[in-house]
XYZ file of N, CA and C in Angstrom:
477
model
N -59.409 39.803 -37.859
C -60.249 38.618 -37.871
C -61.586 38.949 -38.533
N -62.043 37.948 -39.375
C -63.741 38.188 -39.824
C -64.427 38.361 -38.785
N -65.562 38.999 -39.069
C -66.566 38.319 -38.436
C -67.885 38.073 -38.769
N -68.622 37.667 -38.257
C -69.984 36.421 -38.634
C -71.064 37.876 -39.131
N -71.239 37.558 -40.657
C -72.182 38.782 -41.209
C -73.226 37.940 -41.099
N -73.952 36.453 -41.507
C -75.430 36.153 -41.519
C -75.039 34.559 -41.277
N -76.191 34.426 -40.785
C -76.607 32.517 -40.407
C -77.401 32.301 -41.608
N -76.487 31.569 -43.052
C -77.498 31.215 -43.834
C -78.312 29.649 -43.700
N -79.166 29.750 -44.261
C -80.470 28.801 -43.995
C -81.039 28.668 -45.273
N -80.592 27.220 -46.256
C -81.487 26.781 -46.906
C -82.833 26.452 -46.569
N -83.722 26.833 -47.920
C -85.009 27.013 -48.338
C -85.366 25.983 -49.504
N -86.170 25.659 -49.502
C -87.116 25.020 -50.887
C -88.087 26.060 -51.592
N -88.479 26.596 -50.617
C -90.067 27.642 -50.618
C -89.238 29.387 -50.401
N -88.871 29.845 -51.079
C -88.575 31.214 -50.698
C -89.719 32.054 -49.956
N -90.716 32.342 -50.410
C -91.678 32.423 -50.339
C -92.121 32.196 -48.589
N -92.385 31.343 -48.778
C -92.981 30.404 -47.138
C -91.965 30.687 -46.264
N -90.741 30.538 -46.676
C -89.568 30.838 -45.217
C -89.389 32.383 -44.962
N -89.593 32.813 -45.773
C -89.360 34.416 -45.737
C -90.610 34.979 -44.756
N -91.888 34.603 -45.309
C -92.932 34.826 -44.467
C -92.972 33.990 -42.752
N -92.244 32.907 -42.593
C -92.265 32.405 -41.600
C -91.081 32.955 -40.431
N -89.903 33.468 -41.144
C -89.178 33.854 -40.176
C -88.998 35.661 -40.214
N -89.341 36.574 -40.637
C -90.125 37.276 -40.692
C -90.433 37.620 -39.352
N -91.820 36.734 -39.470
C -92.937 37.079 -38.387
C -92.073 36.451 -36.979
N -91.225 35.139 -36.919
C -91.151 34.511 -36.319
C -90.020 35.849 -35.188
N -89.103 36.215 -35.819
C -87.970 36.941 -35.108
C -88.342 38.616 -35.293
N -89.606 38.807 -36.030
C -89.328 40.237 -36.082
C -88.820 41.419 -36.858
N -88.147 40.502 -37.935
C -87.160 40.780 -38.928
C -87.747 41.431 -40.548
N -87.093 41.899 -40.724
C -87.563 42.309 -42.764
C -86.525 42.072 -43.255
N -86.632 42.269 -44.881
C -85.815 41.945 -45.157
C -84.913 43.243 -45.886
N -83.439 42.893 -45.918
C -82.781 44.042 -45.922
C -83.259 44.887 -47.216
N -83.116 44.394 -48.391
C -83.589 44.597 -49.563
C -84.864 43.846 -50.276
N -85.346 44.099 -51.498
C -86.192 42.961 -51.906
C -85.811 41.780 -51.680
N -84.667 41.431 -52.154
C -84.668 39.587 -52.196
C -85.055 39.705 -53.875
N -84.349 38.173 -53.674
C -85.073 37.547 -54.817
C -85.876 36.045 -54.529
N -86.022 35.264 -55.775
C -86.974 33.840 -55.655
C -85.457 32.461 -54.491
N -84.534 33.523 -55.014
C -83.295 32.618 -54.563
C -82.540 32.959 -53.562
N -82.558 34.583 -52.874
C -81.668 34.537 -52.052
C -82.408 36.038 -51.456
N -83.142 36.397 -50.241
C -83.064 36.827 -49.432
C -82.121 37.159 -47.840
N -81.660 38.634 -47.613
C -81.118 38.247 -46.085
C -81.874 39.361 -45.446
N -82.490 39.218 -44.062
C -83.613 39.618 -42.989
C -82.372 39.949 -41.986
N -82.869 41.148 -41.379
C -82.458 42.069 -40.465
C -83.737 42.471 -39.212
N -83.077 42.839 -38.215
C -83.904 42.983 -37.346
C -84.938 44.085 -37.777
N -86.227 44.331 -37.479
C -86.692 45.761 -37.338
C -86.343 46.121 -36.932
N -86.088 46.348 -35.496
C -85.766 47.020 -34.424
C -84.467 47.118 -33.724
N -83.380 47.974 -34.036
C -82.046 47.684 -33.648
C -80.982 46.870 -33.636
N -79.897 46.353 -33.625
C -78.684 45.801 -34.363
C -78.996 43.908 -33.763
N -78.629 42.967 -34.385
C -78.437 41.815 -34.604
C -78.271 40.905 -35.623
N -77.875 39.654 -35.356
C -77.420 38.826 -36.395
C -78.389 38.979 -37.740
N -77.904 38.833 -38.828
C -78.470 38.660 -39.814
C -78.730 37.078 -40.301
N -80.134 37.285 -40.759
C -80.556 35.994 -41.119
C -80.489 35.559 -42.824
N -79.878 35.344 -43.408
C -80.177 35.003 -44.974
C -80.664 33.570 -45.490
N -81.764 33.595 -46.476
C -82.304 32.803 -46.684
C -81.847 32.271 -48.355
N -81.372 31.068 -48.510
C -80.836 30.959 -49.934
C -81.505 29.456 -50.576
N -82.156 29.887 -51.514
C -82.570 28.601 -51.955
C -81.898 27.026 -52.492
N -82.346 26.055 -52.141
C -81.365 25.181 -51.570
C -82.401 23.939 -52.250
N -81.745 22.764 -52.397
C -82.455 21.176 -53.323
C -81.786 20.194 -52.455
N -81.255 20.621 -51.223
C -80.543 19.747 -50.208
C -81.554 19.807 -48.856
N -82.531 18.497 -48.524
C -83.466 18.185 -47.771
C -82.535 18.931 -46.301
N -83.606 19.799 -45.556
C -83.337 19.866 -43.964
C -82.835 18.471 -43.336
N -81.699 18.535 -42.249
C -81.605 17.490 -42.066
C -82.044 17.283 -40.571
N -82.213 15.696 -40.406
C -82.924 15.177 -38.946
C -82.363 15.387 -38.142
N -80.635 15.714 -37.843
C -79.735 15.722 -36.358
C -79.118 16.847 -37.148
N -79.240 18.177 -36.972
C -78.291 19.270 -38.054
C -77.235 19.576 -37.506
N -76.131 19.632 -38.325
C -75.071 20.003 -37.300
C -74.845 21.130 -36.806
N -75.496 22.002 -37.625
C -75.708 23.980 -37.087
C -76.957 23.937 -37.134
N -77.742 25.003 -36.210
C -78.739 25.308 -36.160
C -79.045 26.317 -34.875
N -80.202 27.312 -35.066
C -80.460 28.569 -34.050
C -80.941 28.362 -32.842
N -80.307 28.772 -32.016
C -80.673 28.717 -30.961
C -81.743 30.286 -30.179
N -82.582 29.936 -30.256
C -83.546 31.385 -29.790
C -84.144 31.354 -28.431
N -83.854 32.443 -27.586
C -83.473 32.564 -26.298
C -85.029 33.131 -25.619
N -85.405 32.953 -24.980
C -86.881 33.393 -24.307
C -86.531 33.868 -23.119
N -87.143 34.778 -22.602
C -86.837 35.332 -21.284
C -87.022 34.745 -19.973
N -88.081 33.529 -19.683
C -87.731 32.776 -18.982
C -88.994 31.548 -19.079
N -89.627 30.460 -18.584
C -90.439 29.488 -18.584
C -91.399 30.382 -18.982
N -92.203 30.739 -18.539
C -93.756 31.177 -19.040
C -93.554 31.365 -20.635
N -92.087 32.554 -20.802
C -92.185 33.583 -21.887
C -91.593 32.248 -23.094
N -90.638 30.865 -22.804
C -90.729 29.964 -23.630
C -91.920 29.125 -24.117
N -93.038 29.320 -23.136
C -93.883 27.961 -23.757
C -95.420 29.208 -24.439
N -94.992 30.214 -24.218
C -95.291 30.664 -24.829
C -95.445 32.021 -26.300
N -93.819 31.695 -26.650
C -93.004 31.905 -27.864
C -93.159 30.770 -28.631
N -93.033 29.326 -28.041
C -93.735 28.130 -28.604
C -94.577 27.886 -29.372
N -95.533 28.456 -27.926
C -97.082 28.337 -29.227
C -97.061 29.123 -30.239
N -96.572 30.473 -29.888
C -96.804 31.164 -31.219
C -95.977 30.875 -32.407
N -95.037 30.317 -32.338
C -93.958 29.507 -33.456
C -94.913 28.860 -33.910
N -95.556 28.133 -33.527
C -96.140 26.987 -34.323
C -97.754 27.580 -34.265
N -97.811 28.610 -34.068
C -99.211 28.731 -34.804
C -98.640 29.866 -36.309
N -97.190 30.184 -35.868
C -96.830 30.402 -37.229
C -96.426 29.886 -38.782
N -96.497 28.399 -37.980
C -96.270 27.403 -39.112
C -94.934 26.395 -38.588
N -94.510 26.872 -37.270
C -93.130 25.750 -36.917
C -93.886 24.229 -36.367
N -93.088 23.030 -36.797
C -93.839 22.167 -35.823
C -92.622 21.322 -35.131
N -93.783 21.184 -33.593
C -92.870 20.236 -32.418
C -91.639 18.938 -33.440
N -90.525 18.876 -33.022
C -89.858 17.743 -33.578
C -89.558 16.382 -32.767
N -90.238 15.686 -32.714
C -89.799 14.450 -31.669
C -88.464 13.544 -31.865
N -87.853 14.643 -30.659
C -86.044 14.485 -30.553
C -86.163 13.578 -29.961
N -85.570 12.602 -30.703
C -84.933 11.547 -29.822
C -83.301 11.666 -28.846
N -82.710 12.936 -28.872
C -81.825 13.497 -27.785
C -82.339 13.701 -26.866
N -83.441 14.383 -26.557
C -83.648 15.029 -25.272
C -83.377 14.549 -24.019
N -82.416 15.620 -23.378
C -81.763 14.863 -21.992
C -83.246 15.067 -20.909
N -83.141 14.552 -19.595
C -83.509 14.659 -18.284
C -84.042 15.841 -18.878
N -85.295 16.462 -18.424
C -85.580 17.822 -18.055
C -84.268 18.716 -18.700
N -84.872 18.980 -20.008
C -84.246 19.915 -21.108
C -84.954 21.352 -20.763
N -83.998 22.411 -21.115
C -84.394 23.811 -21.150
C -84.365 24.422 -22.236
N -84.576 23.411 -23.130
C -84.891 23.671 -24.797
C -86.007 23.094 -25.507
N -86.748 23.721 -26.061
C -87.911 22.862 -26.981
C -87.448 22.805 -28.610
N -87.110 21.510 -29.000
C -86.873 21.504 -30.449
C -88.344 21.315 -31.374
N -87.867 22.929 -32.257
C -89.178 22.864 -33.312
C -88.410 22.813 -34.875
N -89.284 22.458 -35.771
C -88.976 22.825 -37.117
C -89.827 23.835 -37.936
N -88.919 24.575 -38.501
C -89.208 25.629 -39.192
C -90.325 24.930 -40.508
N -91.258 25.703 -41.723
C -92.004 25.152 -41.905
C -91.035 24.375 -43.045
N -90.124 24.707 -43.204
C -88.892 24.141 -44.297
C -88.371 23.038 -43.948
N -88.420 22.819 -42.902
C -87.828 21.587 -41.662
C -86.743 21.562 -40.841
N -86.117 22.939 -40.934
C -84.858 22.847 -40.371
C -84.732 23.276 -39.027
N -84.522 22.475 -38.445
C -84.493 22.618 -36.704
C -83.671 23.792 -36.284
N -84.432 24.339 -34.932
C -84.265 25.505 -34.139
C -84.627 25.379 -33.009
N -84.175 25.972 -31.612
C -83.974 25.550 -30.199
C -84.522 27.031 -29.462
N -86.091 26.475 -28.806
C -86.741 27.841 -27.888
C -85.826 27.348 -26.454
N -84.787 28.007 -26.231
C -84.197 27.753 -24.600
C -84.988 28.818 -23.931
N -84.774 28.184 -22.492
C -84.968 28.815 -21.230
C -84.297 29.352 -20.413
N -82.858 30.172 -20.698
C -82.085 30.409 -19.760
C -82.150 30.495 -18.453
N -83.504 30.387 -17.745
C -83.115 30.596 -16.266
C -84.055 29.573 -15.755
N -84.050 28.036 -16.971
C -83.895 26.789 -16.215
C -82.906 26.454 -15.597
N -83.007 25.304 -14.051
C -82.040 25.004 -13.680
C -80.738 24.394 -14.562
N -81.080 23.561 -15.542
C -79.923 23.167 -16.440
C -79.545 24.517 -17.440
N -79.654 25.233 -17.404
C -79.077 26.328 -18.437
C -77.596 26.703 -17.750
N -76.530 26.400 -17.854
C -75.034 26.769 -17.794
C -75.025 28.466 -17.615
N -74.277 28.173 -16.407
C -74.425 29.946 -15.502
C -73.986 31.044 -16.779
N -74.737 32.090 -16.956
C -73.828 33.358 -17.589
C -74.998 33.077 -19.012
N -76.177 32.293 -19.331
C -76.975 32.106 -20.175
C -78.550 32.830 -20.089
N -78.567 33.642 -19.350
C -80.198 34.733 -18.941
C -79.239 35.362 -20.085
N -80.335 36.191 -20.996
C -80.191 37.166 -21.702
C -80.204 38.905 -20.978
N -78.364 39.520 -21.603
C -77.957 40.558 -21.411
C -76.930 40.189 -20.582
N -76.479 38.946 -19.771
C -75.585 38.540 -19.170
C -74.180 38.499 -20.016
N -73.099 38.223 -19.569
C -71.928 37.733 -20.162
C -70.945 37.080 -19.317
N -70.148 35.724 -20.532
C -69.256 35.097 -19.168
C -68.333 35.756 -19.123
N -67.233 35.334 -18.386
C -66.257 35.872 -17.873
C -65.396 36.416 -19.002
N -65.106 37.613 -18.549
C -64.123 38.107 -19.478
C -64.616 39.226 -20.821
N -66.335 39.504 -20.585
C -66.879 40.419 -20.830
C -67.788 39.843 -22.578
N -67.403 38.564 -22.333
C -67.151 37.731 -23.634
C -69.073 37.508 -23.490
N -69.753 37.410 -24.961
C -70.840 36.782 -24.505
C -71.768 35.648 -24.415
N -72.665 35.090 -23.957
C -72.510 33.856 -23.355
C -72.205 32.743 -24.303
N -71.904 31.258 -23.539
C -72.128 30.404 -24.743
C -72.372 29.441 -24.198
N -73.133 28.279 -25.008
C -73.749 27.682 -24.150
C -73.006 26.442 -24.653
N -72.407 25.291 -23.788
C -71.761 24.161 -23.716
C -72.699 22.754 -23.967
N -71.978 21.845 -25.197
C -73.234 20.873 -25.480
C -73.351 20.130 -24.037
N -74.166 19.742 -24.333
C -74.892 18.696 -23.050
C -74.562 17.103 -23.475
N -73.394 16.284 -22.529
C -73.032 15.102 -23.090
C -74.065 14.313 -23.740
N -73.525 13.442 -24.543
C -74.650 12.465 -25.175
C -74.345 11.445 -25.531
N -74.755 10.475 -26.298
C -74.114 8.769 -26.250
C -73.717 9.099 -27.507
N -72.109 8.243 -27.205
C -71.556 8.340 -28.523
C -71.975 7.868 -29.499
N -71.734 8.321 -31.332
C -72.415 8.441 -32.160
C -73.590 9.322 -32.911
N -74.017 9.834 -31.677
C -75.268 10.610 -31.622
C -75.177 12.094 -32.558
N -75.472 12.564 -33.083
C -75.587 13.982 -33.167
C -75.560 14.771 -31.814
N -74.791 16.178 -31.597
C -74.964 16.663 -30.775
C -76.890 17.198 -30.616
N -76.992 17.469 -28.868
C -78.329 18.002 -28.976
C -78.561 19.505 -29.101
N -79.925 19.809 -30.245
C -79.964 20.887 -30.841
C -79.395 22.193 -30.037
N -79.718 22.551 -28.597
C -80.646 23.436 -27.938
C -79.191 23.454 -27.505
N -77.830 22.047 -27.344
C -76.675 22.604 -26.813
C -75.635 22.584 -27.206
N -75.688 22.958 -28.547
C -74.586 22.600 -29.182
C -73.895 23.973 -29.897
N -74.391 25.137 -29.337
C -74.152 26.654 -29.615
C -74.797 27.890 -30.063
């Protein structure tokens, strides 16, 4: 079976996204890059790869993929928050948001939506604290959160 080498993410701005997610996750990038196609790796020990590819197709308003980035618990989300957006992310006014969400939807400075969860809000689906795993040694995943039909799924639960 494959498996998942990078989450690519159209860009307009090579430039601006590279510097924004970067700082945002921690990441460099594996090689130079170019004006068109960068992919970012952790500094610090093994995880997903991020690649950035330049793109003339607008971010969209309800995306059907998009990152979900995990905070260690309430305090450490609202304030990964702020610093997102004093990095250049801004608040997105979701019109999904269920009851008391354990996700804050922001946009990257490109526009493409990304989800600060709280795993050890009460709505976070058991086996979702980071370093956990569900059953079967498998690791976690998080189940969308119903919504009215038609809708786009919501960002923060849709994987």
């Amino acid at each position: 079976m494959p498996n998942i080498g990078s989450v690519v993410l159209g860009v307009s701005d090579m430039a601006r996204a590279r510097a924004f997610w970067t700082a945002a996750l921690d990441y460099t990038p594996r090689e130079p890059g170019t004006d068109r196609w960068t992919v970012l790796v952790p500094t610090h020990g093994p995880g997903v790869q991020v690649a950035l590819g330049l793109s003339g197709v607008p971010a969209q308003e309800h995306p059907r993929v998009h990152l979900d980035l995990y905070a260690e618990n309430t305090a450490d989300q609202a304030a990964e928050v702020d610093r997102l957006l004093a990095l250049g992310a801004e608040r997105v006014d979701w019109d999904l948001y269920p009851e008391d969400p354990d996700f804050v939807v922001l946009a990257d400075p490109e526009g493409n939506r990304f989800c600060v969860i709280d795993p050890t809000h009460p709505q976070a689906p058991p086996g979702d604290a980071p370093g956990t795993s569900a059953p079967g040694g498998r690791p976690p995943s998080r189940s969308p959160r119903p919504h009215s039909e038609g809708t786009a799924p919501t960002p923060g639960r849709a994987g």
